[in-house]
PDB file of C-alpha atoms in Angstrom:
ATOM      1  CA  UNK A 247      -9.060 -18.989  89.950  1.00  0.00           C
ATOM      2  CA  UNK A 248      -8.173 -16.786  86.921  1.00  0.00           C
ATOM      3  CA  UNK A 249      -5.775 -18.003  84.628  1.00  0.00           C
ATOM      4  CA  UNK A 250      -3.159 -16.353  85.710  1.00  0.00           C
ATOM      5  CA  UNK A 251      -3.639 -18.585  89.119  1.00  0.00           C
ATOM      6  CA  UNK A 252      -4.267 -21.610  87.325  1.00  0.00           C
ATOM      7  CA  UNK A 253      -0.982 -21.486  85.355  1.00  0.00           C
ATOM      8  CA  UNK A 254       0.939 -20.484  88.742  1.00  0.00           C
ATOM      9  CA  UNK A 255      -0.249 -23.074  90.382  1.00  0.00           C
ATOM     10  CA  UNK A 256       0.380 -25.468  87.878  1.00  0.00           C
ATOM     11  CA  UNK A 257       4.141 -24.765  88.225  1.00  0.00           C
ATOM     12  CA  UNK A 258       4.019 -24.920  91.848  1.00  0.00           C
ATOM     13  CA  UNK A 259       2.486 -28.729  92.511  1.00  0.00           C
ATOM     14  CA  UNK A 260       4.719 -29.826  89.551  1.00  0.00           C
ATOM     15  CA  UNK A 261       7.892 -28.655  91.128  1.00  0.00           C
ATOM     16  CA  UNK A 262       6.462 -29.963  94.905  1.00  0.00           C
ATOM     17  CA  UNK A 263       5.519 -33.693  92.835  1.00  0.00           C
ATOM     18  CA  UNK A 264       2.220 -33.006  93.859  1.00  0.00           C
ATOM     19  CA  UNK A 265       0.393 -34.686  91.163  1.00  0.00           C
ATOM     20  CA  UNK A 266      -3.140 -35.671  91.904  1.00  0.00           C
ATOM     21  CA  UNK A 267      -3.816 -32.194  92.960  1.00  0.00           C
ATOM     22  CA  UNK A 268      -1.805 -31.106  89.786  1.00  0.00           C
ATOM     23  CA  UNK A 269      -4.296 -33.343  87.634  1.00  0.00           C
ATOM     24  CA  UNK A 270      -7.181 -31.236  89.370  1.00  0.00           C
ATOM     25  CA  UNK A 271      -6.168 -27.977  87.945  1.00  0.00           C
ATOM     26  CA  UNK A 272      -7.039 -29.686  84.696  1.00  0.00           C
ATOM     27  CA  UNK A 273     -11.019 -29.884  83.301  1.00  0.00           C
ATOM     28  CA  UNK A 274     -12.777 -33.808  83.577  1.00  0.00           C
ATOM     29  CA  UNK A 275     -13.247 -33.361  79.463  1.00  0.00           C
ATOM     30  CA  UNK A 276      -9.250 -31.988  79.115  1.00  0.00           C
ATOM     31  CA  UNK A 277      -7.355 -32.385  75.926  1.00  0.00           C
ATOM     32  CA  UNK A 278      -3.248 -31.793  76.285  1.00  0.00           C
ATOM     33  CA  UNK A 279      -0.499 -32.416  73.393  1.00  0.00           C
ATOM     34  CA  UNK A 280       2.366 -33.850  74.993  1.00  0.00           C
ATOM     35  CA  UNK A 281       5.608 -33.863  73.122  1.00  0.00           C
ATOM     36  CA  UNK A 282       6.808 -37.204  74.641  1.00  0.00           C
ATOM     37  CA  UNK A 283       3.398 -38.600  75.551  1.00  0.00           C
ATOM     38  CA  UNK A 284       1.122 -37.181  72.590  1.00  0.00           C
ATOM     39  CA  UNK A 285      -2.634 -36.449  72.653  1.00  0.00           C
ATOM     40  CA  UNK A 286      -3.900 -37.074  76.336  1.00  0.00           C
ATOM     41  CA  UNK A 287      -7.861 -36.994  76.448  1.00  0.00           C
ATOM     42  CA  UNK A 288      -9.483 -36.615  80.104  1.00  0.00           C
ATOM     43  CA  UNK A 289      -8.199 -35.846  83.405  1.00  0.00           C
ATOM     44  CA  UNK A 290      -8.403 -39.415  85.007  1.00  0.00           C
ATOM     45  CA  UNK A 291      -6.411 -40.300  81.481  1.00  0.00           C
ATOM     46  CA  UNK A 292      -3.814 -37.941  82.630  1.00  0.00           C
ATOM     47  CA  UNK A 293      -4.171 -38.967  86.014  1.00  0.00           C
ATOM     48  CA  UNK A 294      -2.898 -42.299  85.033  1.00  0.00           C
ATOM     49  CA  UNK A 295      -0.125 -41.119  83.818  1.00  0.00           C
ATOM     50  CA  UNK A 296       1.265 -38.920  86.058  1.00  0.00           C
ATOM     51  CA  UNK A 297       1.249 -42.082  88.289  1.00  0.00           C
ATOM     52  CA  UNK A 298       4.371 -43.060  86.863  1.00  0.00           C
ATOM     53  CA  UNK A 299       5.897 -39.916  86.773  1.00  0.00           C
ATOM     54  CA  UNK A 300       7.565 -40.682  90.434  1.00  0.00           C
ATOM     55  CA  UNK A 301       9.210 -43.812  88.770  1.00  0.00           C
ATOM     56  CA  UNK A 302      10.668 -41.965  85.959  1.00  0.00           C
ATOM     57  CA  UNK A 303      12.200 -39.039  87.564  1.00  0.00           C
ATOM     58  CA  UNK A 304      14.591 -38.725  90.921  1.00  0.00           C
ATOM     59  CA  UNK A 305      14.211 -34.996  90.793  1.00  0.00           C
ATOM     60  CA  UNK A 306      11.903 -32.714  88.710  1.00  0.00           C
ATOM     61  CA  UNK A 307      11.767 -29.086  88.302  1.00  0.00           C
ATOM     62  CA  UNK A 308      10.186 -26.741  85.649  1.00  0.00           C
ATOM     63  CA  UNK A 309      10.796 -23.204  86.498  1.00  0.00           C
ATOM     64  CA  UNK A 310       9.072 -20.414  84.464  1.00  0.00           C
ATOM     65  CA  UNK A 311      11.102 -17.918  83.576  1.00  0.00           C
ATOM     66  CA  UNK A 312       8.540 -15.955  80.978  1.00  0.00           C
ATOM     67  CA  UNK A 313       4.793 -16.149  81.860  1.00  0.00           C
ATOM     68  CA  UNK A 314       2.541 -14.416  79.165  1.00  0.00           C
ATOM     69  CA  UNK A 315      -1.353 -14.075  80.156  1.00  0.00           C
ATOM     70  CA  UNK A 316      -4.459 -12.897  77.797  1.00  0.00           C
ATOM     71  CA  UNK A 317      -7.530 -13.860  78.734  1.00  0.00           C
ATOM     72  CA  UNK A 318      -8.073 -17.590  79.119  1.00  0.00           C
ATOM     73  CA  UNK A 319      -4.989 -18.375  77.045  1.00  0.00           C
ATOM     74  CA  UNK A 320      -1.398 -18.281  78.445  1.00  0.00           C
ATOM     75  CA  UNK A 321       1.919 -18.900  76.986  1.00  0.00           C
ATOM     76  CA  UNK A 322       4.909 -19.859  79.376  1.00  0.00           C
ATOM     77  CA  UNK A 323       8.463 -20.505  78.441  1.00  0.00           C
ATOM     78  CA  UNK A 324      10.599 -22.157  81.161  1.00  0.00           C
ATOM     79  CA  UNK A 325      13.388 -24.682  81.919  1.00  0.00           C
ATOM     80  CA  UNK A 326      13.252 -28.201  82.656  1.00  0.00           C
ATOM     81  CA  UNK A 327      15.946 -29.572  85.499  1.00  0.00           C
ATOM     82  CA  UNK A 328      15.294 -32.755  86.022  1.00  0.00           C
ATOM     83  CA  UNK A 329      17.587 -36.327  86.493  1.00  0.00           C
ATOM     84  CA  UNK A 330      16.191 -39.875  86.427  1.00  0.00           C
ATOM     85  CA  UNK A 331      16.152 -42.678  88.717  1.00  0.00           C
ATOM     86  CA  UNK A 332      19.478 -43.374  87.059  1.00  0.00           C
ATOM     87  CA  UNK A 333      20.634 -40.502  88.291  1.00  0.00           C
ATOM     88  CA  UNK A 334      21.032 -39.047  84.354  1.00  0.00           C
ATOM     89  CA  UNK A 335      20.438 -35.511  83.974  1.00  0.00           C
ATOM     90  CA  UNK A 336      17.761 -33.999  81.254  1.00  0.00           C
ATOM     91  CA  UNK A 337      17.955 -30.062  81.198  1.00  0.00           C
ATOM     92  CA  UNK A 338      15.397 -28.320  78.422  1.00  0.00           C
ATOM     93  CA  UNK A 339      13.847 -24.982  77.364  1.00  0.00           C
ATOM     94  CA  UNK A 340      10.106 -25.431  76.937  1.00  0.00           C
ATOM     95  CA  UNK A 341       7.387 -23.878  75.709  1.00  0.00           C
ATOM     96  CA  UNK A 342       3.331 -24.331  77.050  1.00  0.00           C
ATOM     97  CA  UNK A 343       0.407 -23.558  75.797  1.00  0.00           C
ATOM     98  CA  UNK A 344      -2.848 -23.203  78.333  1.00  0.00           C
ATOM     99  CA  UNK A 345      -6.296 -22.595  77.502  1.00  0.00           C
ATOM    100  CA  UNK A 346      -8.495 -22.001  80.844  1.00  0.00           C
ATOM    101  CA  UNK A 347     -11.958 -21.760  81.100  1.00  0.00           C
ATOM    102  CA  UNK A 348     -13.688 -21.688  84.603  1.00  0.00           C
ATOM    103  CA  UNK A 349     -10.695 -22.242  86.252  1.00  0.00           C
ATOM    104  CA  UNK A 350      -9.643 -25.207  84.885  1.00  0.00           C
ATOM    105  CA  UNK A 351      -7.228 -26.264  81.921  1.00  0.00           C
ATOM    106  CA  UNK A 352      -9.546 -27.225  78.979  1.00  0.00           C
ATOM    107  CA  UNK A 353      -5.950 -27.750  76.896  1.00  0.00           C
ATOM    108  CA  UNK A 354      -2.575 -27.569  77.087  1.00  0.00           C
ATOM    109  CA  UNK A 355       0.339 -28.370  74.957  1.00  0.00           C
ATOM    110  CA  UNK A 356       3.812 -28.338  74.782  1.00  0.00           C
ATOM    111  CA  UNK A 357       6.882 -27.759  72.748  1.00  0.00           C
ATOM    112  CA  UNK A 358      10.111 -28.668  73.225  1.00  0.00           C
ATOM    113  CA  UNK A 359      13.243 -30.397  71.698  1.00  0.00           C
ATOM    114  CA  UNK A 360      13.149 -34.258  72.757  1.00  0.00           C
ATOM    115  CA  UNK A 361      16.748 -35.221  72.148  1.00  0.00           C
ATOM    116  CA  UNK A 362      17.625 -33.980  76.238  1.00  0.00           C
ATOM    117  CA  UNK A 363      14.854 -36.499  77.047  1.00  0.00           C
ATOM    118  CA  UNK A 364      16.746 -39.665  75.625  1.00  0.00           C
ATOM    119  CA  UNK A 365      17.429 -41.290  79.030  1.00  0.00           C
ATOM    120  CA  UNK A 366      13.211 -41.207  79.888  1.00  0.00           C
ATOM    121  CA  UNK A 367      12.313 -42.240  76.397  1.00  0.00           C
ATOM    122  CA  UNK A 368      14.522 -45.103  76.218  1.00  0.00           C
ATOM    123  CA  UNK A 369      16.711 -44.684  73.186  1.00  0.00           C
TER     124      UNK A 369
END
């Protein structure tokens, strides 16, 4: 896959929940800056994670709505709609960051304003 393909595809098994294939778009040696969860090394590391993902969120989608692709990097802004098993909503603009190489994300990170995210974070 180029990374054009990688980056779609990442959208499309995070908005289906799909994600132990979603961890597989992702190199073994990864390295991601999360905004909530903060440097994630490795792709069973991430895997991990995403485990409780499921437990966290009642409904999750993050919709691209500008994709830009050079190379092996790729910038995407798009919007977070999301509500938690407490049925609380979270909307948010975001910003990522991709870095591909063979196919696979080698690093990612994110930007984004926390504050919507109060009801998963806890404060």
């Amino acid at each position: 896959m180029n990374t054009k393909d990688v980056v779609t595809r990442y959208y499309e098994l995070a908005n289906a929940g799909e994600w132990d294939p979603w961890c597989d778009l992702f190199a073994p040696d990864q390295t991601m800056d999360e905004q909530l969860a903060g440097h994630v090394e490795g792709r069973e590391t991430l895997r991990e994670m995403m485990k409780g993902f499921p437990e966290m969120y009642a409904r999750f989608a993050n919709r691209p709505v500008h994709v830009v692709v050079d190379g092996e990097q790729a910038a995407v802004v798009s919007h977070i709609s999301a509500s938690t098993a407490r049925g609380e909503r979270i909307e948010a603009d975001v910003c990522n960051y991709f870095r591909v190489e063979d196919g696979q994300i080698v690093y990612m990170a994110n930007f984004h304003d926390s504050v919507p995210f109060t009801p998963v974070l806890g404060r």
